[in-house]
Coordinates of C-alpha atoms in Angstrom, one line a residue:
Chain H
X1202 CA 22.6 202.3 53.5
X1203 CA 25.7 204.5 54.1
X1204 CA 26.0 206.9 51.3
X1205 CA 27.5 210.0 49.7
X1206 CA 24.5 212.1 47.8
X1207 CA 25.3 214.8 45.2
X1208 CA 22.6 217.1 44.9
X1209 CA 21.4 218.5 42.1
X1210 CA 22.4 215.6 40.1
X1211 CA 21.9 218.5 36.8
X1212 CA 22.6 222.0 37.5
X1213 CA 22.3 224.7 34.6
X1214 CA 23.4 227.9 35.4
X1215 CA 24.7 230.7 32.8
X1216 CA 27.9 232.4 32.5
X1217 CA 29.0 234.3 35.5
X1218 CA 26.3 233.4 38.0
X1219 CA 27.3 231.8 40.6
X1220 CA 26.2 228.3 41.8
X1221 CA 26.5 226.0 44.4
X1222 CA 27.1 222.6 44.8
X1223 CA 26.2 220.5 47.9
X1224 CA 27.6 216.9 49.3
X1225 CA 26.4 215.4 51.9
X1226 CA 27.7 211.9 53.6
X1227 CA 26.2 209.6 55.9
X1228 CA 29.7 207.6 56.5
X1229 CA 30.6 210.0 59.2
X1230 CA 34.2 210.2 57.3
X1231 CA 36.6 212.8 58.3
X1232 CA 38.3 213.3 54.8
X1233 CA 35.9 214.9 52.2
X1234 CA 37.2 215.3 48.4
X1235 CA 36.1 217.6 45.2
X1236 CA 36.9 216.5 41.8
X1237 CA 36.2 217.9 38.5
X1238 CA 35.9 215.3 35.5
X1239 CA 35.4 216.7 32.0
X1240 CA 33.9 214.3 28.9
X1241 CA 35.1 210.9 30.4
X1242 CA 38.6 212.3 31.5
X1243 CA 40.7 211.3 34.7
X1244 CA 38.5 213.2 37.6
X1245 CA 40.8 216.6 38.9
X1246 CA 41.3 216.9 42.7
X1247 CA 40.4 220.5 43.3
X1248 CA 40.7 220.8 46.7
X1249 CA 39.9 218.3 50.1
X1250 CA 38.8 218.7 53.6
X1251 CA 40.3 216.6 56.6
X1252 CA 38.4 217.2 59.5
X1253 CA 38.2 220.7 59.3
X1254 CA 41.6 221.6 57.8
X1255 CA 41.1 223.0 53.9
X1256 CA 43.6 221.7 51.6
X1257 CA 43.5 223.5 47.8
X1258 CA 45.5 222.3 45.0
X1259 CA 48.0 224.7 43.6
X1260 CA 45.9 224.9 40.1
X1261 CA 42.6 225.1 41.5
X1262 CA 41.1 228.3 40.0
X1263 CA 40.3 231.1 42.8
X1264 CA 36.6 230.7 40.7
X1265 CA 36.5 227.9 42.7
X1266 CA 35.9 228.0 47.0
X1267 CA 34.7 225.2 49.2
X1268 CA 32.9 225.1 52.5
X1269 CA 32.4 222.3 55.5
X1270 CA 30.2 223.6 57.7
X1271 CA 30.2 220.2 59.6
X1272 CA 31.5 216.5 59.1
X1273 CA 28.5 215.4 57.2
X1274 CA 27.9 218.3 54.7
X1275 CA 30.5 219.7 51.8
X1276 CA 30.1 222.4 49.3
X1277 CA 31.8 223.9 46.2
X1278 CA 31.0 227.4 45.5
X1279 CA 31.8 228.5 41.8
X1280 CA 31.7 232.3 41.6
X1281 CA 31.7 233.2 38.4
X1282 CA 31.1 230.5 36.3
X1283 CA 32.9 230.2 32.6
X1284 CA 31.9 227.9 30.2
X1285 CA 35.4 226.1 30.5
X1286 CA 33.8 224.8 34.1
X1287 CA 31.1 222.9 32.7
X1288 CA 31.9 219.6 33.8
X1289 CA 31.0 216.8 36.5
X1290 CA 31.4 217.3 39.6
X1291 CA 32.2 214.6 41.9
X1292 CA 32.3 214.6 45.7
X1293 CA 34.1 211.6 47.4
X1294 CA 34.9 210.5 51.1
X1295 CA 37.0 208.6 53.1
X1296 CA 38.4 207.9 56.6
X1297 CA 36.8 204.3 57.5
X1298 CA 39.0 202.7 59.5
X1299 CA 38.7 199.1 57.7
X1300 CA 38.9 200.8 54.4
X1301 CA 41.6 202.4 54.2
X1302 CA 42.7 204.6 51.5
X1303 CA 39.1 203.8 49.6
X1304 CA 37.5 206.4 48.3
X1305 CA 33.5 206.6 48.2
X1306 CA 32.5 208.8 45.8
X1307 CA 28.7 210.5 44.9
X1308 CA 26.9 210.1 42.0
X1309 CA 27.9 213.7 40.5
X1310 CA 26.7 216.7 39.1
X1311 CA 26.5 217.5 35.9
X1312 CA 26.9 221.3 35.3
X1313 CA 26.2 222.7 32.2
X1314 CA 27.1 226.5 31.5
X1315 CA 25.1 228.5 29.2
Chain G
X822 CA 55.9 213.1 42.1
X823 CA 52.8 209.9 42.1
X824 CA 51.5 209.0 38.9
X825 CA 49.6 206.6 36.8
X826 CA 49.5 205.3 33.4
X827 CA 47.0 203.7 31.5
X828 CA 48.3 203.2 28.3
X829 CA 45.2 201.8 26.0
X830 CA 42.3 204.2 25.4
X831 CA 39.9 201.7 24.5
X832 CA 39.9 197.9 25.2
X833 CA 37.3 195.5 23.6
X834 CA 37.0 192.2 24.4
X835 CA 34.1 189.5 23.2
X836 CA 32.1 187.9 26.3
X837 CA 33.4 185.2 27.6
X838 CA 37.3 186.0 27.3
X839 CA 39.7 187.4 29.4
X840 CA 40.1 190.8 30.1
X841 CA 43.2 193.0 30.7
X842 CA 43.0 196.5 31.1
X843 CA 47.2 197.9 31.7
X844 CA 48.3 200.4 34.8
X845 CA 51.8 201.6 35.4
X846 CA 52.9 203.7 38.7
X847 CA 55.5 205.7 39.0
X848 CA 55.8 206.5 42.6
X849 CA 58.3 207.0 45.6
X850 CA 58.2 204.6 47.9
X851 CA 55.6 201.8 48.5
X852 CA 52.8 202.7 46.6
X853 CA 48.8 202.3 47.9
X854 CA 47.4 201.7 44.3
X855 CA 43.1 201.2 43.5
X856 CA 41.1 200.7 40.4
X857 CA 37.7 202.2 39.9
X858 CA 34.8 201.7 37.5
X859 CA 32.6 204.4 36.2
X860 CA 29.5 203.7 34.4
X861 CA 27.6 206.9 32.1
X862 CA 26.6 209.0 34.2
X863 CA 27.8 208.0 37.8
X864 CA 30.4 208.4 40.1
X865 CA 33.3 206.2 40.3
X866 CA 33.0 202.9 42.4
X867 CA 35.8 201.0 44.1
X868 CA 37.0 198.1 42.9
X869 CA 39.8 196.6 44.6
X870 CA 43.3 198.1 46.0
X871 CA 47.1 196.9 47.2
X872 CA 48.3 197.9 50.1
X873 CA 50.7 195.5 51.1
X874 CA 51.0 191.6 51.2
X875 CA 49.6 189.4 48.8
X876 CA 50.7 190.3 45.3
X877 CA 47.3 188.8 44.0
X878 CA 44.6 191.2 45.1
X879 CA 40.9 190.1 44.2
X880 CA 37.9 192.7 44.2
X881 CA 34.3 192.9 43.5
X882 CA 32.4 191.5 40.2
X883 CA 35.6 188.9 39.8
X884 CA 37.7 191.5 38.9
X885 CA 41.6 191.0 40.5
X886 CA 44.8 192.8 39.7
X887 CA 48.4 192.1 40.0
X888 CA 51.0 194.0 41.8
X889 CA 54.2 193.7 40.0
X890 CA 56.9 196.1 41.8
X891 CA 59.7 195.0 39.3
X892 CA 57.5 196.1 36.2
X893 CA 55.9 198.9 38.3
X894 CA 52.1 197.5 37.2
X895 CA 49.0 197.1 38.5
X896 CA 47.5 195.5 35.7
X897 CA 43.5 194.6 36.1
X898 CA 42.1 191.4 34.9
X899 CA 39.0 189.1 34.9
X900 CA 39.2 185.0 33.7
X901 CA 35.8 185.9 31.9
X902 CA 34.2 189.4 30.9
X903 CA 30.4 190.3 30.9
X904 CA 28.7 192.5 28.6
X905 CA 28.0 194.4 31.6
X906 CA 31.5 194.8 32.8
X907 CA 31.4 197.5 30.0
X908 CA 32.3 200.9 31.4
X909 CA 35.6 203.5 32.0
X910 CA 37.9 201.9 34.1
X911 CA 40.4 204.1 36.1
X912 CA 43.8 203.4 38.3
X913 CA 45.2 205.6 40.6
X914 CA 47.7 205.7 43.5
X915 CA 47.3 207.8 46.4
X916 CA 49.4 211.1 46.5
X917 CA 50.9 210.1 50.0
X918 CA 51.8 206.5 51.0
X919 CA 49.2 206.2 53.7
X920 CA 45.5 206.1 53.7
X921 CA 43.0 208.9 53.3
X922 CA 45.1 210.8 51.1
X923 CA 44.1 212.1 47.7
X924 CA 44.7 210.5 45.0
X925 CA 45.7 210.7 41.6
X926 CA 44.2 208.9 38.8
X927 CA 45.3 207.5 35.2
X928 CA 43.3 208.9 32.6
X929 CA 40.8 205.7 32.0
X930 CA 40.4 202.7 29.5
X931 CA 37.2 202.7 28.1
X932 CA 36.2 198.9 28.1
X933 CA 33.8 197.6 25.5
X934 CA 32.7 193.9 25.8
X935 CA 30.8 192.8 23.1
X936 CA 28.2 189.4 22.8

């Protein structure tokens, strides 16, 4: 089945070191989303890919970087983590041409800053 | 600037009854409007969406919603809830009025149906 995978599902990392969070899709969508969603709050755009073309939101900490190295893989780099970022993570894509505007969204992954 | 309101924190609602759970946009233009559902631990899943035509828009699990442009809602509903149908139930609109645009989301409405 067509997916979006979110991997690790838990990441623990401590304050200031960096980690890295990897998306994949198998959807071959063009559009490729990052959200942060603390404790059952609305999930925050940070930033979104389509096609190649980076697109940051204004209020996206600089902590926070993204790379695409290709259409099927995604990745948020947090470089110094605080403990304000622990969160869940959640990738999303779209770009299906008999779905538009439908977002298809990973499982997430739960970082937790110590 | 889009937006979405989901004005009830928490809606419980005993098996078998109807279920509402409230949206209102505020957008310019025609609006491309979605709920999701998020169980613990998961990511969100689609539900259903307006784009245009039929004011009546049904999705999966028997869940529809209404599109009501003079009361600017998007109100989601099922004729009978499941136990299992509990979970955090978000609206959103999509920042431009076209697809594969990001979107923005209401805060949730956590939905508790009880046996």
């Amino acid at each position: 089945d067509a997916m979006v995978i979110q991997n690790p599902r838990y990441q623990v990392t401590q304050f200031g070191k960096p980690v890295t969070l990897s998306c994949s899709q198998t959807l071959n969508h063009n559009v490729m989303y990052w959200y942060q969603q603390k404790s059952s709050q609305a999930p925050k755009l940070l930033f979104h890919y389509y096609d190649k073309d980076f697109n940051n939101e204004a209020d996206t900490p600089d902590n926070f970087q993204s790379r695409r190295p290709n259409t099927s893989f995604c990745f948020l780099d947090i470089r110094s983590p605080g403990l304000g970022d622990a969160a869940m993570y959640l990738c999303a894509t779209s770009g299906g041409t008999t779905s538009v505007g439908e977002q298809y969204f990973g499982p997430g992954t739960r970082l937790t800053v110590t | 600037a889009q937006s979405v309101a989901q004005p009830e924190d928490q809606v419980n609602v005993a098996e078998g009854n109807p279920l509402t759970v409230k949206c209102t946009y505020s957008v310019s233009g025609n609006p491309y409007l979605f709920w999701y559902v998020q169980y613990p631990n998961r990511g969100l899943q689609f539900l259903l969406k307006y784009i245009t035509g039929d004011n009546l828009v049904k999705g999966s699990y028997g869940f529809e919603a209404e599109f009501n442009k003079s009361q600017t809602s998007f109100h989601l509903k099922k004729p009978s809830a499941l136990v299992s149908d509990s979970a955090l139930y978000f609206c959103a609109v999509s920042l431009r009025n076209s697809g594969n645009t990001p979107l923005v989301f209401g805060k949730g409405t956590r939905l508790s149906v009880i046996a």
